[in-house]
Amino acid sequence: MKLNVLTPEKKVLVNQEITEITVPVQSGERQILPGHVPMIASLGTGVLKYKIAGSDIQNKFVISWGYCEVNPEGVNILAEFIMSKEEVNEDSARSNIVANKIKLVNEILTDADYEIALNEIQKSESALTL
Amino acid sequence: MANLKDIRMRIDSTKNTQQITKAMKLVSAAKLRRAQNNITNMRPYAITLKKVIANITATQKVSHPLMKKKDNVKNVLLIVLTSDRGLCGGFNSGINKFAEKYYQDNKPKLAKLDFIFIGKRGLDYFARRDIKGIQSFLKLDKEISYDLAKGVAENLIKFFLDGEYDEIRMVYNEFRSAISQVVTCETLLPIEVDKPSLDAISRQASNDIIFDPSPEAIVEDLLKKNFNLQMYRAMSESVASEHGARMTAMENASNNAKEMINRLTLTYNKARQEKITTELIEIVSGAEALKV
């Protein structure tokens, strides 16, 4: 099973052979193993986990807003935002959570802004779990 | 004949100009490479996204307000994509001329023709002709990012869905190569989806796709994403074209400066030789005069 992870600004992974992948979809998490039926799912914010063929280590990314297409050849992931463990800055993630929580409590937000703030919190929380 | 000092000063100042144009060319070349990378990095994403949309719309028979064509186009929004700075040959003037011609040709036919200017050159050009845009964005080449394009694109989608405009078009320079940029006018909204040529087997396969959530919700989101991406692509192409055009313009300028320096040096040497000859004649004739 091949994995492609793409964002508009860069190619993160291209034709990587994997044995399993877990994607955060909007209704929860989905694990995809070789031979999965074709699927198109919209992704939520969370942690993407996959195992490279021939290795037992689980690789992880924080991912937010995107698409996952499963076809017989493999999995294509189109994401708008992606962050690897090396890019995570714990301090800024923590302060981001606090700042957005304060925003949620104290400010009157439009629906769209409310969602953005929630998403930011989720993003930073997932980043801390990497 | 200008005197020697004047010519020397002109040579020096031309040399300075040549140094500047050479430096600008190198800077543009570096920036062009980065901009080109941007375009190539985005391509796989764009292609995959388009394929998915075409597949869903063909197999699931979904339609969406963003894809609906209006029969009677009355209100048009034109987005003019230029650069912030000049010294890049015909890059901006091509766009501006095209947009102005479009304005003059179509203004009488339409109920409303509005502009959005991205880049200072277009904004200034039309401001001098008393045409103001409803919005403008500057500093594209420094801060080009997917988020910026997304912001602009979401705005446009809102305009379109509110029914304020029947058609949204954009003029920009399409990047062909470092020396060739083509002025292009594209219809951004309504979105046109190309029909995929699916054979029977893959059609069967796509009928069995699991959707999470429903196909309609996914199409809605995908179309918007695709539109954001189109915007980002156009912006990246325009930035790459700008650097390409500037590189060519600066290359020409450096060559012209070199030619000018050659010409001036020749004149300078001629004048110097002449002066020496005159002096020699004066000395010789002076000596001859003393002999007698």
CSV table of C-alpha atoms in Angstrom, one decimal:
chain,number,residue,atom,x,y,z
A,1,MET,CA,0.0,0.0,0.0
A,2,LYS,CA,1.4,3.3,-1.0
A,3,LEU,CA,1.0,6.6,0.9
A,4,ASN,CA,1.1,10.1,-0.6
A,5,VAL,CA,0.8,13.0,1.8
A,6,LEU,CA,0.5,16.4,0.0
A,7,THR,CA,0.0,20.0,1.0
A,8,PRO,CA,-0.4,22.9,-1.4
A,9,GLU,CA,3.1,24.1,-0.4
A,10,LYS,CA,5.1,20.9,-0.3
A,11,LYS,CA,5.2,17.2,-0.9
A,12,VAL,CA,5.5,15.5,2.5
A,13,LEU,CA,5.5,11.9,1.4
A,14,VAL,CA,5.4,10.4,-2.1
A,15,ASN,CA,4.8,6.8,-2.8
A,16,GLN,CA,5.9,5.6,0.6
A,17,GLU,CA,5.3,1.9,1.2
A,18,ILE,CA,3.3,1.4,4.4
A,19,THR,CA,1.6,-1.4,6.2
A,20,GLU,CA,-1.1,0.5,8.1
A,21,ILE,CA,-2.3,4.0,8.6
A,22,THR,CA,-4.7,5.7,11.1
A,23,VAL,CA,-6.3,8.9,10.0
A,24,PRO,CA,-8.3,11.4,12.1
A,25,VAL,CA,-11.6,11.8,10.2
A,26,GLN,CA,-14.4,14.1,11.4
A,27,SER,CA,-16.4,11.3,13.0
A,28,GLY,CA,-13.4,9.9,14.9
A,29,GLU,CA,-10.5,7.8,13.7
A,30,ARG,CA,-10.2,5.3,10.9
A,31,GLN,CA,-7.6,2.7,10.5
A,32,ILE,CA,-6.8,1.7,7.0
A,33,LEU,CA,-5.1,-1.6,6.2
A,34,PRO,CA,-4.1,-3.0,2.7
A,35,GLY,CA,-7.2,-4.0,0.8
A,36,HIS,CA,-9.5,-1.4,2.2
A,37,VAL,CA,-12.5,-0.6,0.0
A,38,PRO,CA,-12.3,2.7,-1.9
A,39,MET,CA,-13.2,5.6,0.4
A,40,ILE,CA,-13.2,9.4,0.4
A,41,ALA,CA,-13.3,11.0,3.8
A,42,SER,CA,-12.9,14.5,5.0
A,43,LEU,CA,-10.3,14.8,7.8
A,44,GLY,CA,-10.5,16.5,11.1
A,45,THR,CA,-7.8,17.8,13.2
A,46,GLY,CA,-5.7,15.2,15.0
A,47,VAL,CA,-2.8,12.9,14.7
A,48,LEU,CA,-2.0,10.9,11.6
A,49,LYS,CA,-0.1,7.6,12.3
A,50,TYR,CA,1.4,5.2,9.9
A,51,LYS,CA,3.9,2.3,9.8
A,52,ILE,CA,6.5,2.1,7.1
A,53,ALA,CA,6.8,-1.3,5.5
A,54,GLY,CA,9.5,-3.4,7.1
A,55,SER,CA,9.6,-1.3,10.3
A,56,ASP,CA,7.6,-1.4,13.5
A,57,ILE,CA,8.0,2.2,14.4
A,58,GLN,CA,4.9,4.4,14.3
A,59,ASN,CA,5.4,7.7,12.5
A,60,LYS,CA,3.2,10.6,13.4
A,61,PHE,CA,2.1,13.9,12.0
A,62,VAL,CA,-0.3,16.5,13.3
A,63,ILE,CA,-2.8,17.2,10.5
A,64,SER,CA,-5.6,19.6,10.1
A,65,TRP,CA,-8.4,20.0,7.5
A,66,GLY,CA,-8.0,17.9,4.5
A,67,TYR,CA,-9.0,14.9,2.5
A,68,CYS,CA,-8.2,11.2,2.5
A,69,GLU,CA,-8.7,9.2,-0.6
A,70,VAL,CA,-8.3,5.4,-0.5
A,71,ASN,CA,-8.0,3.6,-3.8
A,72,PRO,CA,-6.8,0.1,-4.7
A,73,GLU,CA,-3.2,1.4,-5.1
A,74,GLY,CA,-3.0,3.2,-1.8
A,75,VAL,CA,-3.9,6.2,0.2
A,76,ASN,CA,-3.7,9.9,-0.9
A,77,ILE,CA,-3.9,12.5,1.8
A,78,LEU,CA,-4.5,16.1,0.9
A,79,ALA,CA,-4.0,18.3,3.9
A,80,GLU,CA,-4.0,22.1,4.3
A,81,PHE,CA,-1.8,22.0,7.4
A,82,ILE,CA,0.8,19.4,8.5
A,83,MET,CA,3.4,19.4,11.2
A,84,SER,CA,6.0,16.8,12.1
A,85,LYS,CA,7.4,16.2,15.6
A,86,GLU,CA,10.6,18.2,14.8
A,87,GLU,CA,8.5,21.3,14.0
A,88,VAL,CA,6.6,21.2,17.3
A,89,ASN,CA,7.5,24.0,19.7
A,90,GLU,CA,6.0,22.9,23.1
A,91,ASP,CA,6.0,26.4,24.6
A,92,SER,CA,4.3,28.1,21.8
A,93,ALA,CA,1.8,25.2,21.6
A,94,ARG,CA,0.9,25.6,25.3
A,95,SER,CA,0.6,29.3,25.0
A,96,ASN,CA,-1.5,28.9,21.9
A,97,ILE,CA,-3.9,26.6,23.8
A,98,VAL,CA,-4.2,29.2,26.7
A,99,ALA,CA,-4.7,32.1,24.3
A,100,ASN,CA,-7.4,30.4,22.4
A,101,LYS,CA,-9.2,29.2,25.5
A,102,ILE,CA,-9.2,32.7,26.8
A,103,LYS,CA,-10.6,33.8,23.5
A,104,LEU,CA,-13.4,31.2,23.7
A,105,VAL,CA,-14.4,32.3,27.2
A,106,ASN,CA,-14.1,36.0,27.0
A,107,GLU,CA,-14.9,37.1,23.5
A,108,ILE,CA,-18.1,37.0,21.5
A,109,LEU,CA,-17.1,35.1,18.4
A,110,THR,CA,-18.8,34.4,15.1
A,111,ASP,CA,-19.4,30.8,14.2
A,112,ALA,CA,-16.4,30.7,11.9
A,113,ASP,CA,-14.0,32.3,14.4
A,114,TYR,CA,-15.3,29.9,17.1
A,115,GLU,CA,-14.4,27.0,14.9
A,116,ILE,CA,-11.0,28.4,14.1
A,117,ALA,CA,-10.2,28.8,17.8
A,118,LEU,CA,-11.4,25.3,18.6
A,119,ASN,CA,-9.3,24.0,15.8
A,120,GLU,CA,-6.3,25.8,17.0
A,121,ILE,CA,-6.7,24.3,20.5
A,122,GLN,CA,-7.1,20.8,19.0
A,123,LYS,CA,-4.1,21.3,16.8
A,124,SER,CA,-1.8,22.4,19.6
A,125,GLU,CA,-3.1,19.6,21.9
A,126,SER,CA,-2.4,17.0,19.2
A,127,ALA,CA,1.0,18.5,18.7
A,128,LEU,CA,1.8,18.0,22.4
A,129,THR,CA,0.9,14.4,22.3
A,130,LEU,CA,3.4,13.6,19.5
B,1,MET,CA,33.9,66.9,-28.7
B,2,ALA,CA,33.1,66.5,-25.0
B,3,ASN,CA,36.1,66.9,-22.8
B,4,LEU,CA,37.9,63.9,-21.3
B,5,LYS,CA,36.6,64.4,-17.8
B,6,ASP,CA,33.0,64.4,-18.9
B,7,ILE,CA,33.4,61.2,-20.8
B,8,ARG,CA,35.2,59.5,-17.9
B,9,MET,CA,32.4,60.5,-15.5
B,10,ARG,CA,29.8,59.0,-17.9
B,11,ILE,CA,31.7,55.8,-18.1
B,12,ASP,CA,31.8,55.5,-14.3
B,13,SER,CA,28.2,56.2,-13.9
B,14,THR,CA,27.2,53.6,-16.6
B,15,LYS,CA,29.4,51.1,-14.8
B,16,ASN,CA,27.5,51.7,-11.6
B,17,THR,CA,24.2,51.2,-13.3
B,18,GLN,CA,25.5,48.0,-14.8
B,19,GLN,CA,26.5,46.8,-11.4
B,20,ILE,CA,23.0,47.4,-10.1
B,21,THR,CA,21.3,45.8,-13.0
B,22,LYS,CA,23.6,42.7,-12.7
B,23,ALA,CA,22.8,42.4,-9.0
B,24,MET,CA,19.1,42.7,-9.6
B,25,LYS,CA,19.3,40.0,-12.2
B,26,LEU,CA,21.0,37.7,-9.8
B,27,VAL,CA,18.4,38.4,-7.1
B,28,SER,CA,15.6,37.8,-9.5
B,29,ALA,CA,17.2,34.5,-10.6
B,30,ALA,CA,17.3,33.3,-7.0
B,31,LYS,CA,13.7,34.3,-6.4
B,32,LEU,CA,12.6,32.8,-9.6
B,33,ARG,CA,14.0,29.5,-8.6
B,34,ARG,CA,12.0,29.6,-5.3
B,35,ALA,CA,8.8,30.6,-7.1
B,36,GLN,CA,9.2,27.8,-9.6
B,37,ASN,CA,9.7,25.3,-6.8
B,38,ASN,CA,6.4,26.6,-5.3
B,39,ILE,CA,4.6,25.8,-8.6
B,40,THR,CA,6.1,22.4,-9.0
B,41,ASN,CA,5.4,21.5,-5.3
B,42,MET,CA,1.8,22.4,-5.7
B,43,ARG,CA,1.2,20.5,-8.9
B,44,PRO,CA,0.6,16.9,-7.4
B,45,TYR,CA,-1.8,18.3,-4.9
B,46,ALA,CA,-3.7,20.2,-7.6
B,47,ILE,CA,-3.9,17.2,-9.9
B,48,THR,CA,-5.1,14.8,-7.3
B,49,LEU,CA,-7.7,17.2,-6.1
B,50,LYS,CA,-9.1,17.7,-9.6
B,51,LYS,CA,-9.2,14.0,-10.2
B,52,VAL,CA,-11.2,13.4,-7.0
B,53,ILE,CA,-13.7,16.1,-7.8
B,54,ALA,CA,-14.2,14.9,-11.4
B,55,ASN,CA,-14.7,11.4,-10.1
B,56,ILE,CA,-17.3,12.4,-7.5
B,57,THR,CA,-19.3,14.7,-9.7
B,58,ALA,CA,-19.4,12.2,-12.6
B,59,THR,CA,-20.4,9.2,-10.5
B,60,GLN,CA,-22.6,10.7,-7.8
B,61,LYS,CA,-24.4,13.2,-10.0
B,62,VAL,CA,-24.0,16.0,-7.5
B,63,SER,CA,-24.2,19.6,-8.5
B,64,HIS,CA,-23.3,22.7,-6.5
B,65,PRO,CA,-24.2,26.4,-6.6
B,66,LEU,CA,-20.5,27.2,-7.3
B,67,MET,CA,-20.7,25.2,-10.5
B,68,LYS,CA,-24.0,26.7,-11.7
B,69,LYS,CA,-23.6,28.9,-14.9
B,70,LYS,CA,-25.9,31.9,-15.2
B,71,ASP,CA,-27.5,32.5,-18.5
B,72,ASN,CA,-27.5,36.2,-18.3
B,73,VAL,CA,-24.3,37.6,-17.1
B,74,LYS,CA,-24.8,41.1,-15.8
B,75,ASN,CA,-22.4,41.7,-13.0
B,76,VAL,CA,-18.8,40.9,-13.4
B,77,LEU,CA,-15.9,41.1,-11.1
B,78,LEU,CA,-12.4,41.3,-12.6
B,79,ILE,CA,-9.3,40.5,-10.6
B,80,VAL,CA,-6.2,42.2,-11.8
B,81,LEU,CA,-3.0,40.5,-10.7
B,82,THR,CA,0.2,42.7,-11.1
B,83,SER,CA,3.4,43.2,-9.2
B,84,ASP,CA,4.2,45.8,-6.6
B,85,ARG,CA,7.4,47.0,-8.2
B,86,GLY,CA,8.4,47.9,-11.7
B,87,LEU,CA,11.6,47.3,-13.7
B,88,CYS,CA,10.3,44.1,-15.1
B,89,GLY,CA,9.8,44.9,-18.7
B,90,GLY,CA,6.3,44.5,-20.1
B,91,PHE,CA,5.0,42.4,-17.2
B,92,ASN,CA,2.7,45.0,-15.7
B,93,SER,CA,1.8,47.0,-18.8
B,94,GLY,CA,0.6,43.9,-20.6
B,95,ILE,CA,-1.9,43.1,-17.8
B,96,ASN,CA,-3.0,46.7,-17.4
B,97,LYS,CA,-3.6,47.2,-21.1
B,98,PHE,CA,-5.6,44.0,-21.3
B,99,ALA,CA,-7.7,45.0,-18.2
B,100,GLU,CA,-8.3,48.4,-19.6
B,101,LYS,CA,-9.4,47.1,-23.0
B,102,TYR,CA,-11.7,44.6,-21.2
B,103,TYR,CA,-13.1,47.5,-19.2
B,104,GLN,CA,-13.8,49.6,-22.3
B,105,ASP,CA,-15.2,46.7,-24.4
B,106,ASN,CA,-17.5,45.3,-21.7
B,107,LYS,CA,-18.5,48.2,-19.6
B,108,PRO,CA,-21.4,49.3,-21.8
B,109,LYS,CA,-22.8,45.7,-22.0
B,110,LEU,CA,-22.7,45.0,-18.3
B,111,ALA,CA,-24.8,46.3,-15.4
B,112,LYS,CA,-21.8,46.3,-13.1
B,113,LEU,CA,-18.1,45.7,-13.6
B,114,ASP,CA,-15.9,45.9,-10.5
B,115,PHE,CA,-12.2,45.4,-9.9
B,116,ILE,CA,-10.1,43.8,-7.3
B,117,PHE,CA,-6.4,44.8,-7.6
B,118,ILE,CA,-3.7,42.5,-6.4
B,119,GLY,CA,-0.3,44.4,-6.6
B,120,LYS,CA,0.5,48.1,-6.5
B,121,ARG,CA,1.1,48.6,-10.2
B,122,GLY,CA,-2.4,47.7,-11.3
B,123,LEU,CA,-3.9,49.7,-8.5
B,124,ASP,CA,-1.9,52.9,-9.4
B,125,TYR,CA,-2.5,52.5,-13.1
B,126,PHE,CA,-6.3,52.4,-12.7
B,127,ALA,CA,-6.3,55.0,-9.9
B,128,ARG,CA,-4.8,57.4,-12.5
B,129,ARG,CA,-7.9,56.6,-14.7
B,130,ASP,CA,-10.3,57.1,-11.8
B,131,ILE,CA,-11.2,53.5,-11.4
B,132,LYS,CA,-11.2,52.2,-7.9
B,133,GLY,CA,-11.2,48.6,-6.9
B,134,ILE,CA,-13.5,47.3,-4.2
B,135,GLN,CA,-10.5,45.7,-2.6
B,136,SER,CA,-6.8,45.6,-3.1
B,137,PHE,CA,-3.9,43.5,-1.8
B,138,LEU,CA,-0.3,44.5,-1.8
B,139,LYS,CA,3.1,42.9,-1.0
B,140,LEU,CA,2.3,39.7,-2.8
B,141,ASP,CA,5.9,38.7,-3.7
B,142,LYS,CA,7.1,38.8,-0.1
B,143,GLU,CA,4.2,37.3,1.7
B,144,ILE,CA,2.8,34.8,-0.8
B,145,SER,CA,1.3,31.9,1.1
B,146,TYR,CA,-1.5,29.5,0.8
B,147,ASP,CA,-3.3,31.3,3.7
B,148,LEU,CA,-3.3,34.6,1.9
B,149,ALA,CA,-4.7,33.0,-1.2
B,150,LYS,CA,-7.3,31.2,0.9
B,151,GLY,CA,-8.4,34.5,2.4
B,152,VAL,CA,-8.9,36.1,-1.0
B,153,ALA,CA,-10.6,33.0,-2.4
B,154,GLU,CA,-13.1,32.8,0.5
B,155,ASN,CA,-14.0,36.4,0.0
B,156,LEU,CA,-14.7,35.7,-3.7
B,157,ILE,CA,-16.8,32.7,-2.9
B,158,LYS,CA,-19.0,34.8,-0.6
B,159,PHE,CA,-19.5,37.4,-3.3
B,160,PHE,CA,-20.5,34.8,-5.8
B,161,LEU,CA,-22.9,32.9,-3.5
B,162,ASP,CA,-24.5,36.1,-2.3
B,163,GLY,CA,-25.3,36.7,-6.0
B,164,GLU,CA,-23.5,40.0,-6.1
B,165,TYR,CA,-21.6,38.9,-9.2
B,166,ASP,CA,-22.6,36.4,-11.9
B,167,GLU,CA,-19.1,35.8,-13.0
B,168,ILE,CA,-15.6,36.3,-11.5
B,169,ARG,CA,-12.7,36.6,-13.9
B,170,MET,CA,-9.0,37.1,-13.3
B,171,VAL,CA,-6.2,38.5,-15.5
B,172,TYR,CA,-2.7,37.4,-14.7
B,173,ASN,CA,0.6,36.4,-16.3
B,174,GLU,CA,0.9,32.7,-16.8
B,175,PHE,CA,4.3,31.4,-16.3
B,176,ARG,CA,5.6,29.5,-19.4
B,177,SER,CA,9.3,29.8,-18.9
B,178,ALA,CA,11.8,32.3,-17.5
B,179,ILE,CA,11.7,34.3,-20.7
B,180,SER,CA,8.1,33.8,-21.7
B,181,GLN,CA,5.0,35.0,-19.8
B,182,VAL,CA,1.5,35.0,-21.3
B,183,VAL,CA,-1.3,37.4,-20.3
B,184,THR,CA,-4.2,35.1,-19.4
B,185,CYS,CA,-7.8,35.8,-18.6
B,186,GLU,CA,-9.6,33.0,-16.7
B,187,THR,CA,-13.1,32.5,-15.4
B,188,LEU,CA,-12.7,31.6,-11.8
B,189,LEU,CA,-16.4,31.3,-10.9
B,190,PRO,CA,-18.5,29.5,-11.8
B,191,ILE,CA,-16.2,26.6,-11.6
B,192,GLU,CA,-15.9,24.4,-14.6
B,193,VAL,CA,-15.3,20.7,-13.9
B,194,ASP,CA,-13.9,18.6,-16.7
B,195,LYS,CA,-15.6,15.4,-17.5
B,196,PRO,CA,-13.4,12.4,-16.7
B,197,SER,CA,-13.1,9.7,-19.2
B,198,LEU,CA,-13.8,6.7,-17.0
B,199,ASP,CA,-13.9,3.2,-18.4
B,200,ALA,CA,-16.6,0.9,-17.2
B,201,ILE,CA,-14.5,-0.8,-14.6
B,202,SER,CA,-13.4,2.3,-12.7
B,203,ARG,CA,-16.9,3.6,-12.9
B,204,GLN,CA,-18.1,0.5,-11.2
B,205,ALA,CA,-15.4,0.9,-8.7
B,206,SER,CA,-16.2,4.5,-7.9
B,207,ASN,CA,-19.8,3.6,-7.4
B,208,ASP,CA,-18.8,1.6,-4.4
B,209,ILE,CA,-16.8,4.3,-2.7
B,210,ILE,CA,-17.5,5.0,0.9
B,211,PHE,CA,-18.1,8.6,1.7
B,212,ASP,CA,-17.6,10.0,5.1
B,213,PRO,CA,-19.5,12.4,5.4
B,214,SER,CA,-22.0,12.5,2.5
B,215,PRO,CA,-20.9,13.0,-1.1
B,216,GLU,CA,-22.6,16.4,-1.2
B,217,ALA,CA,-20.8,17.7,1.8
B,218,ILE,CA,-17.5,16.5,0.4
B,219,VAL,CA,-18.0,18.0,-3.0
B,220,GLU,CA,-18.9,21.4,-1.3
B,221,ASP,CA,-15.7,21.3,0.6
B,222,LEU,CA,-13.5,20.0,-2.2
B,223,LEU,CA,-14.8,22.6,-4.6
B,224,LYS,CA,-13.9,25.3,-2.1
B,225,LYS,CA,-10.5,23.8,-1.6
B,226,ASN,CA,-9.9,23.6,-5.3
B,227,PHE,CA,-10.9,27.2,-5.7
B,228,ASN,CA,-8.5,28.3,-3.0
B,229,LEU,CA,-5.8,26.3,-4.7
B,230,GLN,CA,-6.5,27.9,-8.1
B,231,MET,CA,-6.1,31.3,-6.5
B,232,TYR,CA,-2.8,30.2,-4.9
B,233,ARG,CA,-1.6,28.8,-8.2
B,234,ALA,CA,-2.4,32.0,-10.1
B,235,MET,CA,-0.6,34.0,-7.5
B,236,SER,CA,2.4,31.8,-7.6
B,237,GLU,CA,2.5,31.9,-11.4
B,238,SER,CA,2.3,35.6,-11.3
B,239,VAL,CA,5.1,35.9,-8.8
B,240,ALA,CA,7.3,33.5,-10.9
B,241,SER,CA,6.5,35.4,-14.0
B,242,GLU,CA,7.4,38.7,-12.4
B,243,HIS,CA,10.8,37.4,-11.4
B,244,GLY,CA,11.3,35.9,-14.8
B,245,ALA,CA,10.3,39.1,-16.6
B,246,ARG,CA,12.6,41.1,-14.3
B,247,MET,CA,15.5,38.8,-14.9
B,248,THR,CA,15.1,39.2,-18.7
B,249,ALA,CA,14.7,43.0,-18.4
B,250,MET,CA,17.8,43.3,-16.2
B,251,GLU,CA,19.8,41.0,-18.5
B,252,ASN,CA,19.0,43.3,-21.4
B,253,ALA,CA,19.8,46.4,-19.3
B,254,SER,CA,23.2,44.9,-18.4
B,255,ASN,CA,24.0,44.2,-22.0
B,256,ASN,CA,23.0,47.7,-23.0
B,257,ALA,CA,25.2,49.1,-20.3
B,258,LYS,CA,28.1,47.0,-21.6
B,259,GLU,CA,27.6,48.2,-25.1
B,260,MET,CA,27.4,51.8,-24.0
B,261,ILE,CA,30.6,51.5,-21.9
B,262,ASN,CA,32.4,50.1,-25.0
B,263,ARG,CA,31.2,52.9,-27.1
B,264,LEU,CA,32.2,55.5,-24.5
B,265,THR,CA,35.6,54.0,-24.0
B,266,LEU,CA,36.2,54.2,-27.7
B,267,THR,CA,35.3,57.8,-27.8
B,268,TYR,CA,37.4,58.5,-24.7
B,269,ASN,CA,40.5,56.8,-26.3
B,270,LYS,CA,40.0,58.7,-29.5
B,271,ALA,CA,39.8,62.0,-27.7
B,272,ARG,CA,42.9,61.1,-25.6
B,273,GLN,CA,44.8,60.2,-28.7
B,274,GLU,CA,43.8,63.4,-30.4
B,275,LYS,CA,44.9,65.4,-27.4
B,276,ILE,CA,48.3,63.7,-27.4
B,277,THR,CA,48.8,64.3,-31.1
B,278,THR,CA,47.9,67.9,-30.8
B,279,GLU,CA,50.3,68.3,-27.9
B,280,LEU,CA,53.1,66.6,-29.9
B,281,ILE,CA,52.5,68.8,-32.9
B,282,GLU,CA,52.7,71.8,-30.6
B,283,ILE,CA,56.0,70.7,-29.2
B,284,VAL,CA,57.5,69.8,-32.5
B,285,SER,CA,56.4,73.0,-34.2
B,286,GLY,CA,57.7,75.0,-31.1
B,287,ALA,CA,61.1,73.3,-31.5
B,288,GLU,CA,61.1,73.9,-35.2
B,289,ALA,CA,60.5,77.6,-34.6
B,290,LEU,CA,63.4,77.9,-32.2
B,291,LYS,CA,65.9,76.3,-34.8
B,292,VAL,CA,65.3,79.1,-37.2
